[in-house]
mmCIF file with all atom_site columns, C-alpha atoms and ligand atoms in Angstrom:
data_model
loop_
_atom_site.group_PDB
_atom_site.id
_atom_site.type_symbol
_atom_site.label_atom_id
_atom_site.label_alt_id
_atom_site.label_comp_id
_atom_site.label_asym_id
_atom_site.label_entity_id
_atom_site.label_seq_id
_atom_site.pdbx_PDB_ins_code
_atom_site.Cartn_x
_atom_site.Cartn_y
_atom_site.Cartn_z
_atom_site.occupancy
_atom_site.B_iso_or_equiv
_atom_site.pdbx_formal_charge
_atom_site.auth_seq_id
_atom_site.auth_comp_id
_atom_site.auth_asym_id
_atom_site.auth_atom_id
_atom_site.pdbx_PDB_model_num
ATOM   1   C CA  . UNK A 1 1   ? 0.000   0.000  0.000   1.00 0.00 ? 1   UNK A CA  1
ATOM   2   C CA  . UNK A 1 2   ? 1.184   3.669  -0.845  1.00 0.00 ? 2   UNK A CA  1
ATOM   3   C CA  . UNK A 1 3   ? 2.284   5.171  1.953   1.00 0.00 ? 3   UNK A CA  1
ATOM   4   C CA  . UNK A 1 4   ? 4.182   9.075  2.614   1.00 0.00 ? 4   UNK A CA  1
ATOM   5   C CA  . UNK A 1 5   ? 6.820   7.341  4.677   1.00 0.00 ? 5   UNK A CA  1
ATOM   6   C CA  . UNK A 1 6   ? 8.007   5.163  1.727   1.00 0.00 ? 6   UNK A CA  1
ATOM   7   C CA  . UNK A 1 7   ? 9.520   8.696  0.358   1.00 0.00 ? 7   UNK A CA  1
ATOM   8   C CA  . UNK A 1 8   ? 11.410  9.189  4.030   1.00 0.00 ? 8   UNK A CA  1
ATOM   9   C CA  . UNK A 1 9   ? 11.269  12.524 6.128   1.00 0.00 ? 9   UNK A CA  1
ATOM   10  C CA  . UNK A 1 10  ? 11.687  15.134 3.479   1.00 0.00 ? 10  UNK A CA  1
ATOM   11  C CA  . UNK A 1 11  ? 12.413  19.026 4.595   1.00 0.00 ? 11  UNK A CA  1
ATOM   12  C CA  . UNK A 1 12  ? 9.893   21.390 4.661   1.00 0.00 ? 12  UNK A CA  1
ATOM   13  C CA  . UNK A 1 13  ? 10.782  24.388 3.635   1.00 0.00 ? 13  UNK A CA  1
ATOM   14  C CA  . UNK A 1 14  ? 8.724   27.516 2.845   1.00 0.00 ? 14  UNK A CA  1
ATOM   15  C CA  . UNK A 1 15  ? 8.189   29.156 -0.300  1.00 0.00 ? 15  UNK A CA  1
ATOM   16  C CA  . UNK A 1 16  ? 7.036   32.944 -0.462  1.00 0.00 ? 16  UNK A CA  1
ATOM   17  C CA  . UNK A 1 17  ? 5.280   34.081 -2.852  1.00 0.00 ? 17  UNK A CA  1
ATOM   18  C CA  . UNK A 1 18  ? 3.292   37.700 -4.229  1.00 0.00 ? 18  UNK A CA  1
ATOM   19  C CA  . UNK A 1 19  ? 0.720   38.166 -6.418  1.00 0.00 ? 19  UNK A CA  1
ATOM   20  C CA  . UNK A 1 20  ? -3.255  39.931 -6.481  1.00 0.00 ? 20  UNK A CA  1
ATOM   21  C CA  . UNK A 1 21  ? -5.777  39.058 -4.585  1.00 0.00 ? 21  UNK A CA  1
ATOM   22  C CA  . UNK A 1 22  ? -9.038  40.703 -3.210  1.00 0.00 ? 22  UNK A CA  1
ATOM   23  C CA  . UNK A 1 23  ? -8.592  42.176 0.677   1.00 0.00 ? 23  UNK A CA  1
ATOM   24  C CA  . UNK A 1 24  ? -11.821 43.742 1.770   1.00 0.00 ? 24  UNK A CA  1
ATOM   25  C CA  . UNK A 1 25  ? -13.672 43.869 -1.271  1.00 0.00 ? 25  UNK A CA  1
ATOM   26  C CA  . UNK A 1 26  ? -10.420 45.800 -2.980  1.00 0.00 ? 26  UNK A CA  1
ATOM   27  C CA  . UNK A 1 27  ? -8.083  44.191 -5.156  1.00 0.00 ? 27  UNK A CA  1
ATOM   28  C CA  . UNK A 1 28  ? -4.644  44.578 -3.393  1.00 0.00 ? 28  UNK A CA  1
ATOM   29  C CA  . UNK A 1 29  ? -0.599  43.029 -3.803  1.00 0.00 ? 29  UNK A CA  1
ATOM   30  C CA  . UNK A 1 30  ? -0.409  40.255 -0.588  1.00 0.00 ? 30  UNK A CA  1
ATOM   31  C CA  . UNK A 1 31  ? 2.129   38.267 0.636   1.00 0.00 ? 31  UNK A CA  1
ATOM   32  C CA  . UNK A 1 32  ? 1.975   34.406 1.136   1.00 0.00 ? 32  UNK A CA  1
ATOM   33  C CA  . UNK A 1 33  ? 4.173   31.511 2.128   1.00 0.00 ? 33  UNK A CA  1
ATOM   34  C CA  . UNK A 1 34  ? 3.198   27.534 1.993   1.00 0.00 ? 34  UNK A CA  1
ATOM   35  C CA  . UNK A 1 35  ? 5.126   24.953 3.426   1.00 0.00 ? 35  UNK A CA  1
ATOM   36  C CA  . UNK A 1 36  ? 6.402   22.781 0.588   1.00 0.00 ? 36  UNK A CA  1
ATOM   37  C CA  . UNK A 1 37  ? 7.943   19.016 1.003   1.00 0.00 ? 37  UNK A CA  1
ATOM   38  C CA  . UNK A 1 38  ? 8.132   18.220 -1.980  1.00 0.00 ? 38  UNK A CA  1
ATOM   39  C CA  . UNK A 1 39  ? 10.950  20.718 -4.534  1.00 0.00 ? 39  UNK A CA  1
ATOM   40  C CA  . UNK A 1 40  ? 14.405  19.805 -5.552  1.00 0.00 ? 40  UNK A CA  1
ATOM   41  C CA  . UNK A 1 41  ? 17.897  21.443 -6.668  1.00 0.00 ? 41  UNK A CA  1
ATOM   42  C CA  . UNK A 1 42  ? 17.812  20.410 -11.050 1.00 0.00 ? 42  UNK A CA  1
ATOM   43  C CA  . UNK A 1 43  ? 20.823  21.810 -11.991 1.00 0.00 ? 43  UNK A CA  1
ATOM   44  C CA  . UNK A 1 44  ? 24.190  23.668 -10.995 1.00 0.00 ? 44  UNK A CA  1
ATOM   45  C CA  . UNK A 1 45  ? 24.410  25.999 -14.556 1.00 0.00 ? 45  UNK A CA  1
ATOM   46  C CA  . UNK A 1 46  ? 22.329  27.309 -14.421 1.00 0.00 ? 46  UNK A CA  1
ATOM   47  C CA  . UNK A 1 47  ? 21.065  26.980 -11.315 1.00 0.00 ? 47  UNK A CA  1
ATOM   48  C CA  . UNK A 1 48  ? 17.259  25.563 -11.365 1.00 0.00 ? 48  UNK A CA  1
ATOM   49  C CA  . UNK A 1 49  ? 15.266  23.978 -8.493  1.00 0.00 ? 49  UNK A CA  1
ATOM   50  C CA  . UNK A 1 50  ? 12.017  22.739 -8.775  1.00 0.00 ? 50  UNK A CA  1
ATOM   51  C CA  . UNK A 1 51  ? 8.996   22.605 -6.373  1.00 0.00 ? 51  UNK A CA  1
ATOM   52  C CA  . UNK A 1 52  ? 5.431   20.524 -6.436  1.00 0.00 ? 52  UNK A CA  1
ATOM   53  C CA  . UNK A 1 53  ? 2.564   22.601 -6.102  1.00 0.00 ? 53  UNK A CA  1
ATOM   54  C CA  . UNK A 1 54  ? -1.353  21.127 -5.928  1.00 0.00 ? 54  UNK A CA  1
ATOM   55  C CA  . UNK A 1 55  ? -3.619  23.368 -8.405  1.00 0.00 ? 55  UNK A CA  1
ATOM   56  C CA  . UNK A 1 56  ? -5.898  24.345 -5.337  1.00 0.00 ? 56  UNK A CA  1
ATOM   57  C CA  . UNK A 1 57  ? -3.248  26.136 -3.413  1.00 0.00 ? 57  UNK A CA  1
ATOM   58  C CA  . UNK A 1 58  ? -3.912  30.188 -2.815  1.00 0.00 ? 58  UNK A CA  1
ATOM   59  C CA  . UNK A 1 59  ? 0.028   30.011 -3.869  1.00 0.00 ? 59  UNK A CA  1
ATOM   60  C CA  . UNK A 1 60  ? -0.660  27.985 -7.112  1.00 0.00 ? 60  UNK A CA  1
ATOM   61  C CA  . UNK A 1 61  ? -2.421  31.194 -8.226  1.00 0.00 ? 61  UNK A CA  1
ATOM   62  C CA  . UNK A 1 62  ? -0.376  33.925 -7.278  1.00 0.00 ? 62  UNK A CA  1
ATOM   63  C CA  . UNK A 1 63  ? 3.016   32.099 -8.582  1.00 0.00 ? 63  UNK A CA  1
ATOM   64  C CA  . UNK A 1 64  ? 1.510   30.998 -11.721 1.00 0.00 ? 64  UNK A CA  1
ATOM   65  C CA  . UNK A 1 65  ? 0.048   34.250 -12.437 1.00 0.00 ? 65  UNK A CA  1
ATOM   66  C CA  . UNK A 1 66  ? 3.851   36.361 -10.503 1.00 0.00 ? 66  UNK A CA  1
ATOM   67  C CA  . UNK A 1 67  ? 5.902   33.724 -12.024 1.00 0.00 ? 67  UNK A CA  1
ATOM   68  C CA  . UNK A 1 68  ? 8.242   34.073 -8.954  1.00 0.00 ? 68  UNK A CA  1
ATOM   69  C CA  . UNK A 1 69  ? 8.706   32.489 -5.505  1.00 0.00 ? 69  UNK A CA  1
ATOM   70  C CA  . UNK A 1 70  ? 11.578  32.287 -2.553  1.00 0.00 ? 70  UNK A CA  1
ATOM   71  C CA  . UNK A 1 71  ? 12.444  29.242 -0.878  1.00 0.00 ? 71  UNK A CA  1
ATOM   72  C CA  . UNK A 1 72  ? 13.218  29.764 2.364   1.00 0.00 ? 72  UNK A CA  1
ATOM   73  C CA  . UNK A 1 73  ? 15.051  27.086 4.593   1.00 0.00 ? 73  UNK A CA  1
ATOM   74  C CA  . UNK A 1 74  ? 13.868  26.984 7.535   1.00 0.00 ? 74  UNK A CA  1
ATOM   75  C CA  . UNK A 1 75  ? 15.198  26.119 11.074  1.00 0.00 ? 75  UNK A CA  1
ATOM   76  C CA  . UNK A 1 76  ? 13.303  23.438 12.931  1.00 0.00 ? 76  UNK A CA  1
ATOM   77  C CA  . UNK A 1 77  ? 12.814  25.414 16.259  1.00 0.00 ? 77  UNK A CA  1
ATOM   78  C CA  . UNK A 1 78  ? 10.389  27.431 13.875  1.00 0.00 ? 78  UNK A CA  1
ATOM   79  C CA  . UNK A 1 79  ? 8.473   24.119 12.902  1.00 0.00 ? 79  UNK A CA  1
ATOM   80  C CA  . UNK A 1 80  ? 5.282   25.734 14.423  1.00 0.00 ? 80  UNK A CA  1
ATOM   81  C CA  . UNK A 1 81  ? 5.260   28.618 11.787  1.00 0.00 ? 81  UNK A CA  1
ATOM   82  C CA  . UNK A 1 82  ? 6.022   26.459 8.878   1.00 0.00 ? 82  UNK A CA  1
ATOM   83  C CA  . UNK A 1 83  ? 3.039   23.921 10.336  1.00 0.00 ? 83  UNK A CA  1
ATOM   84  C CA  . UNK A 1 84  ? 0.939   26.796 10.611  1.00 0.00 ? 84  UNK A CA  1
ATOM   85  C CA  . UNK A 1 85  ? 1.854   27.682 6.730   1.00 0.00 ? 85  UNK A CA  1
ATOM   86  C CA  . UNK A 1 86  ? 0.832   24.297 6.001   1.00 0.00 ? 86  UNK A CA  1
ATOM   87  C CA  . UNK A 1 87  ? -2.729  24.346 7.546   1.00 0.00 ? 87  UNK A CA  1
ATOM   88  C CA  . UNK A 1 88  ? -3.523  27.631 6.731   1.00 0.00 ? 88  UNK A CA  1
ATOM   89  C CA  . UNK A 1 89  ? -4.643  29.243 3.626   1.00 0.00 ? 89  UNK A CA  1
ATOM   90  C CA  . UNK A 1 90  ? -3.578  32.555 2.568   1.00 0.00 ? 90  UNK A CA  1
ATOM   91  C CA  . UNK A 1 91  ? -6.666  33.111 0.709   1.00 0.00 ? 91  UNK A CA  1
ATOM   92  C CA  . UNK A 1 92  ? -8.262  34.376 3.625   1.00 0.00 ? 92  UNK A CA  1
ATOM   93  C CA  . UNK A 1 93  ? -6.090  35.137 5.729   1.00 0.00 ? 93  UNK A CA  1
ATOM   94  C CA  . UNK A 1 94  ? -2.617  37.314 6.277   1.00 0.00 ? 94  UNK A CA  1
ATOM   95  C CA  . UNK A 1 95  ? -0.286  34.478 6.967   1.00 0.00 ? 95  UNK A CA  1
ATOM   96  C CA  . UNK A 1 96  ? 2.778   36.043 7.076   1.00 0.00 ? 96  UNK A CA  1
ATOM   97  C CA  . UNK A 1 97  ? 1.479   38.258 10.073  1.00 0.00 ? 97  UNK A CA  1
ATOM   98  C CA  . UNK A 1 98  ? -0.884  35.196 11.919  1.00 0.00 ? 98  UNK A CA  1
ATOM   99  C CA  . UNK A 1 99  ? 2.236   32.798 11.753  1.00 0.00 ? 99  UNK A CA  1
ATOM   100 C CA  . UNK A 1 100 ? 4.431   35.607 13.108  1.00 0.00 ? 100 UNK A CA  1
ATOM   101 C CA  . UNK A 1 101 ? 6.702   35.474 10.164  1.00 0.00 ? 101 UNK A CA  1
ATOM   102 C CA  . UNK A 1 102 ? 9.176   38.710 9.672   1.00 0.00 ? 102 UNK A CA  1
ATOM   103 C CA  . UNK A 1 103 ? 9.847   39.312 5.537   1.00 0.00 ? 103 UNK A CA  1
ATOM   104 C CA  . UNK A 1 104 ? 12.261  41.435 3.730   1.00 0.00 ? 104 UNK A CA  1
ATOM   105 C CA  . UNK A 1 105 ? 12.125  42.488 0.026   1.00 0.00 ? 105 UNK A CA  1
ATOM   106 C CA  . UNK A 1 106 ? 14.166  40.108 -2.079  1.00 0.00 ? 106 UNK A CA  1
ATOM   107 C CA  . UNK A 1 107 ? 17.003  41.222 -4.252  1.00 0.00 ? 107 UNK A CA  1
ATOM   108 C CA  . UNK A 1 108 ? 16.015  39.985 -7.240  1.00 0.00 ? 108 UNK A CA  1
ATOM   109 C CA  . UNK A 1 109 ? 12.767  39.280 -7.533  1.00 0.00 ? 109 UNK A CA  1
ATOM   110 C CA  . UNK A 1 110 ? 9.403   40.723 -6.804  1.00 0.00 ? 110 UNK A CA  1
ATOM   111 C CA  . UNK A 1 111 ? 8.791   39.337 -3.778  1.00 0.00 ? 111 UNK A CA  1
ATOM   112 C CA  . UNK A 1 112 ? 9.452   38.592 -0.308  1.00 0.00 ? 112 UNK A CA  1
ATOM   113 C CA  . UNK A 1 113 ? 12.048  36.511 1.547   1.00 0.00 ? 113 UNK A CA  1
ATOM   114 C CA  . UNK A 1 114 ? 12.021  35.320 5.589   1.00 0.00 ? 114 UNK A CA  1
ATOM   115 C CA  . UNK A 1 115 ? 14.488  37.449 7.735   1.00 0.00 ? 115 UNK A CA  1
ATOM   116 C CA  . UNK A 1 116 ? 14.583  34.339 9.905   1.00 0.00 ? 116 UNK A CA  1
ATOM   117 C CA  . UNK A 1 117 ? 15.507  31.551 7.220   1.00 0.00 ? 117 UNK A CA  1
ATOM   118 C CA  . UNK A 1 118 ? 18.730  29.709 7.064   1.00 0.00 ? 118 UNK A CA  1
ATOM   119 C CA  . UNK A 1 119 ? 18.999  30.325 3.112   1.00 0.00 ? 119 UNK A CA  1
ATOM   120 C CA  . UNK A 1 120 ? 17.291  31.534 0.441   1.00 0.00 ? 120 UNK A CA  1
ATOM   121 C CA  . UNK A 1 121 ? 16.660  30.990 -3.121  1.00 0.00 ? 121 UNK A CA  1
ATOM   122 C CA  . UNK A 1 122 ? 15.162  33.702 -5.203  1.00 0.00 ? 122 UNK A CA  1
ATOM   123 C CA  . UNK A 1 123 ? 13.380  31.934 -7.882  1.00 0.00 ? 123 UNK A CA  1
ATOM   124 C CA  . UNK A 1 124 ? 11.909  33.271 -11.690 1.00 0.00 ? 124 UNK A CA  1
ATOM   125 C CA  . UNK A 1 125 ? 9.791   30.338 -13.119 1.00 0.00 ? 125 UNK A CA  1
ATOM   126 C CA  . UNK A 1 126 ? 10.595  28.559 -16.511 1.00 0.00 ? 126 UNK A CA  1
ATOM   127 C CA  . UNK A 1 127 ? 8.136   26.308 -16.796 1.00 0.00 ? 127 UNK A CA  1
ATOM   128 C CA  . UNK A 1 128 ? 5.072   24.608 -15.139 1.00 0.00 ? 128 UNK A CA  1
ATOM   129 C CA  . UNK A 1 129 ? 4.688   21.208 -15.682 1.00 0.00 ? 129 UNK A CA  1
ATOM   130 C CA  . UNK A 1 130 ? 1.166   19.171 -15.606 1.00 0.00 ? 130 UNK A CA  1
ATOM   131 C CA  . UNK A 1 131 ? 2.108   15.950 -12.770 1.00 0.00 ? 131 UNK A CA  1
ATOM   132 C CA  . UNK A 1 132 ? -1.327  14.868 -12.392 1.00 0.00 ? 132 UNK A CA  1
ATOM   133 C CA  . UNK A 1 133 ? -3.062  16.204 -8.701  1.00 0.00 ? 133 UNK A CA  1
ATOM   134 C CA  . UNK A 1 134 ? 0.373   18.529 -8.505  1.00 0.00 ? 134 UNK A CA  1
ATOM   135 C CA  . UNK A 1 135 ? 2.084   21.204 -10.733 1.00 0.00 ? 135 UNK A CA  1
ATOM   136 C CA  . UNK A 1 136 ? 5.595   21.430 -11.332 1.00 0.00 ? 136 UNK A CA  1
ATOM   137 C CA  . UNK A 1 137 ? 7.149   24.908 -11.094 1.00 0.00 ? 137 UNK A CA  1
ATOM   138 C CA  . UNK A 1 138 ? 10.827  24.655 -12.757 1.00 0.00 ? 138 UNK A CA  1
ATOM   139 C CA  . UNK A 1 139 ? 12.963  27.533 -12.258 1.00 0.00 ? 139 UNK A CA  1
ATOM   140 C CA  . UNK A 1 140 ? 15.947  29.549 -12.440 1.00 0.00 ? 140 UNK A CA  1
ATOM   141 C CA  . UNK A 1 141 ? 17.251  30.815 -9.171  1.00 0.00 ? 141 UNK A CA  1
ATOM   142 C CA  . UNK A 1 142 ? 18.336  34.178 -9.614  1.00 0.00 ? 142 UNK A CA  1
ATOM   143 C CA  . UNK A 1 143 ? 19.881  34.799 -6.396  1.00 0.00 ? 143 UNK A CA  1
ATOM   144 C CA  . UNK A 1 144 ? 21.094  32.357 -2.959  1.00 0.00 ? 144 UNK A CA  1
ATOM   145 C CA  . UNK A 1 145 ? 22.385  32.929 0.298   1.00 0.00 ? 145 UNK A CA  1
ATOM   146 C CA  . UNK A 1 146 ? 23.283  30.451 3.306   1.00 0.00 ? 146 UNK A CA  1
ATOM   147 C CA  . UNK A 1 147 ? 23.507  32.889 6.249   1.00 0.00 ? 147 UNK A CA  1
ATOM   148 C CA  . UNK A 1 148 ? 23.483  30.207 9.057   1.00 0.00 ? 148 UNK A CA  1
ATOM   149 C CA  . UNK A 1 149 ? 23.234  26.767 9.386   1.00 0.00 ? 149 UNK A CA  1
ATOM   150 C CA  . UNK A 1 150 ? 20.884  24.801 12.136  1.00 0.00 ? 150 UNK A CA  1
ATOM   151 C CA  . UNK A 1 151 ? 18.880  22.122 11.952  1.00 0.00 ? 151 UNK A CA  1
ATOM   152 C CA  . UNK A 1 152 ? 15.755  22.032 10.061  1.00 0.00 ? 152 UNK A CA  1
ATOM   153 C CA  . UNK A 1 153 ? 12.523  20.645 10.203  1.00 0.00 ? 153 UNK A CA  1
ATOM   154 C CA  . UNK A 1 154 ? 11.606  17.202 7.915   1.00 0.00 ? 154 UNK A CA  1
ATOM   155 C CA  . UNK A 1 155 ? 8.098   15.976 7.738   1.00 0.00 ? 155 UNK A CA  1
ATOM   156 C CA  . UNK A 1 156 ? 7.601   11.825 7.895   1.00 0.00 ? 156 UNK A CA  1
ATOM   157 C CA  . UNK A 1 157 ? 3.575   11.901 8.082   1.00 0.00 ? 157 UNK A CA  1
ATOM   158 C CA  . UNK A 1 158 ? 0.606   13.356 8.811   1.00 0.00 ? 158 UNK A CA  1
ATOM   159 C CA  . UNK A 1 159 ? 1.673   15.965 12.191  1.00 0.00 ? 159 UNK A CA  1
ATOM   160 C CA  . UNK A 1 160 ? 4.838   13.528 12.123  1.00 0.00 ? 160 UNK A CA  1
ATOM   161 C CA  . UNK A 1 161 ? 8.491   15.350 12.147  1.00 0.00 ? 161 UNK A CA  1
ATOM   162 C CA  . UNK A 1 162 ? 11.747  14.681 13.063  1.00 0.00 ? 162 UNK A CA  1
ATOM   163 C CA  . UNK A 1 163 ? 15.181  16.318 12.186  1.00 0.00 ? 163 UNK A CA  1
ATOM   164 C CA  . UNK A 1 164 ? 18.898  16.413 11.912  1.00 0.00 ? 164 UNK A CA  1
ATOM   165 C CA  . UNK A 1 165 ? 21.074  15.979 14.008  1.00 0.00 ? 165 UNK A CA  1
ATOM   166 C CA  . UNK A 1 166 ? 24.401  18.343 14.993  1.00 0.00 ? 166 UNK A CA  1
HETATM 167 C C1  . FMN B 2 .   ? 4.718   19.327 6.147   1.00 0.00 ? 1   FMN B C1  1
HETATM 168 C C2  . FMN B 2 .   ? 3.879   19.798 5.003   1.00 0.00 ? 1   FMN B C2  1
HETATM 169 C C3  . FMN B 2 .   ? 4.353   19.676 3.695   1.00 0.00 ? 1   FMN B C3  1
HETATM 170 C C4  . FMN B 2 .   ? 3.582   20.108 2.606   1.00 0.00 ? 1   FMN B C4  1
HETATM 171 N N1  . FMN B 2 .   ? 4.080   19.979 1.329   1.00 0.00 ? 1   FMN B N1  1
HETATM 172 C C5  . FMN B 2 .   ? 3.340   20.423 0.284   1.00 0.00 ? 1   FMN B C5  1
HETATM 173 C C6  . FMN B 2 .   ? 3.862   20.336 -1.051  1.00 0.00 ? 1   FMN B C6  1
HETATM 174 O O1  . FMN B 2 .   ? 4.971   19.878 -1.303  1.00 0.00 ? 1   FMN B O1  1
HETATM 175 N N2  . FMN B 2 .   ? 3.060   20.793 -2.059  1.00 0.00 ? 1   FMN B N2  1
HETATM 176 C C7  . FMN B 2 .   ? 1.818   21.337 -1.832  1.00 0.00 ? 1   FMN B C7  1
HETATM 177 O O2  . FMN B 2 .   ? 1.135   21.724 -2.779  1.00 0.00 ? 1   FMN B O2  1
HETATM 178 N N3  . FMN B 2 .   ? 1.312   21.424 -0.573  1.00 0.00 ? 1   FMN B N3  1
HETATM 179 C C8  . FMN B 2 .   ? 2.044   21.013 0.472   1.00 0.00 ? 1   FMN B C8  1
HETATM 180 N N4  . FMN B 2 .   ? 1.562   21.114 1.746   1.00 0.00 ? 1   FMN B N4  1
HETATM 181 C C9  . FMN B 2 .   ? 0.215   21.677 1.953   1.00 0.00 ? 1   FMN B C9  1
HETATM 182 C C10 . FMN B 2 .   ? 0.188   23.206 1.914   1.00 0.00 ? 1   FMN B C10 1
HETATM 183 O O3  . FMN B 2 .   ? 1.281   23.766 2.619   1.00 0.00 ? 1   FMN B O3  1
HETATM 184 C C11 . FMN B 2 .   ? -1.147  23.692 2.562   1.00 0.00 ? 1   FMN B C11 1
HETATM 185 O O4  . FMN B 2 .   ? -2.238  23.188 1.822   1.00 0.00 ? 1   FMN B O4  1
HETATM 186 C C12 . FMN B 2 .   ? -1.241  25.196 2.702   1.00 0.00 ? 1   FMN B C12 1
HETATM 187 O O5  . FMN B 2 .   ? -2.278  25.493 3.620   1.00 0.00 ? 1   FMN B O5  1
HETATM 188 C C13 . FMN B 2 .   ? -1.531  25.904 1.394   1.00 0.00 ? 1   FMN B C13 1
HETATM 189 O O6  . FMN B 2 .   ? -1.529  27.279 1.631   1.00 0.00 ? 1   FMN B O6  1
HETATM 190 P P1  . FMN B 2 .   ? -2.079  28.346 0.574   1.00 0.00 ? 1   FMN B P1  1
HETATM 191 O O7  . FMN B 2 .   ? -3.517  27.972 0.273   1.00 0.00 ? 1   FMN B O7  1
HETATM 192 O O8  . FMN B 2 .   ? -1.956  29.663 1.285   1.00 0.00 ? 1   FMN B O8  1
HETATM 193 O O9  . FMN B 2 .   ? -1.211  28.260 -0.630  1.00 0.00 ? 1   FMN B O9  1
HETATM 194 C C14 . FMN B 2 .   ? 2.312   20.691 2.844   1.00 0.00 ? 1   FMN B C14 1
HETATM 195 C C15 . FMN B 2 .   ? 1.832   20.827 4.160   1.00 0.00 ? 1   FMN B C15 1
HETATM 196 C C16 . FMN B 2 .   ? 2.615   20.405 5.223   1.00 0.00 ? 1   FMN B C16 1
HETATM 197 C C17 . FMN B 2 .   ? 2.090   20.560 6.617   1.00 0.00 ? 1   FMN B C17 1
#
């Protein structure tokens, strides 16, 4: 039987994104991050990475339509925000702010990064790719920083984590 743990704890990072949505009846610019298991480094020149995205995400919108996003690695003492980014949706709501998540303008890109990530990868899409119940979002990373290493947060199952160890 198919089963998540066959794939093995995989990190979670989150991705940022930026795109229009309606706030109050207006259409306004908001900011948005998703906790994302499932992305991958493609190549070293140049430098793509890749992340899975299902269609009914809030963030499947806005980085279709923005065609960017920042991955953000996270470290696992903050595995409550990045849980929080993967239960909540930012159609409703102003995640960044209810999950207590400080942003920064990226350098690159149009769109926001997480002051408290490890790393970041500033990402311009090249391609979305049909998987069946996910979409693949190929890109080109435009920009990367490691400030700090810790350890980080890798989801087995369900509310099931565990992590790395010094
Ligand atoms: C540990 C964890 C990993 C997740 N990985 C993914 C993923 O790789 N792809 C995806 O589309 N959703 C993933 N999700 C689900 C989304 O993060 C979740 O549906 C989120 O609320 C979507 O937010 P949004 O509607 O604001 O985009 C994951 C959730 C958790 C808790």
């Amino acid at each position: 039987m198919f089963t998540m743990e066959l794939f093995g704890p995989r990190q979670t990072i989150l991705v940022t994104c930026r795109g229009k949505a309606e706030v109050l009846g207006m259409e306004q610019e908001k900011d948005n991050a998703i906790a994302i298991a499932w992305h991958m480094p493609l190549s070293f020149e140049p430098m793509m990475y890749a992340i899975a995205v299902a269609k009914q995400r809030f963030s499947y919108k806005l980085i279709k339509e923005s065609k960017v996003f920042c991955v953000n690695f996270m470290p696992n003492k903050m595995l409550d925000e990045v849980v929080f980014c993967g239960t909540h949706s930012g159609a409703h709501t102003d995640k960044l702010i209810d999950a207590g998540l400080h942003s920064e303008d990226c350098d690159k890109i149009h769109c926001q990064k997480l002051i408290d990530a490890l790393g970041w990868l500033e990402c311009e899409v090249v391609e979305e790719i049909e998987v069946g119940d996910h979409v693949m979002f190929t890109a080109k990373v435009l920009a990367s920083n490691l400030q700090k290493e810790a350890k980080r947060p890798f989801h087995i199952t369900g509310d099931k984590f565990t992590t790395t160890t010094d």
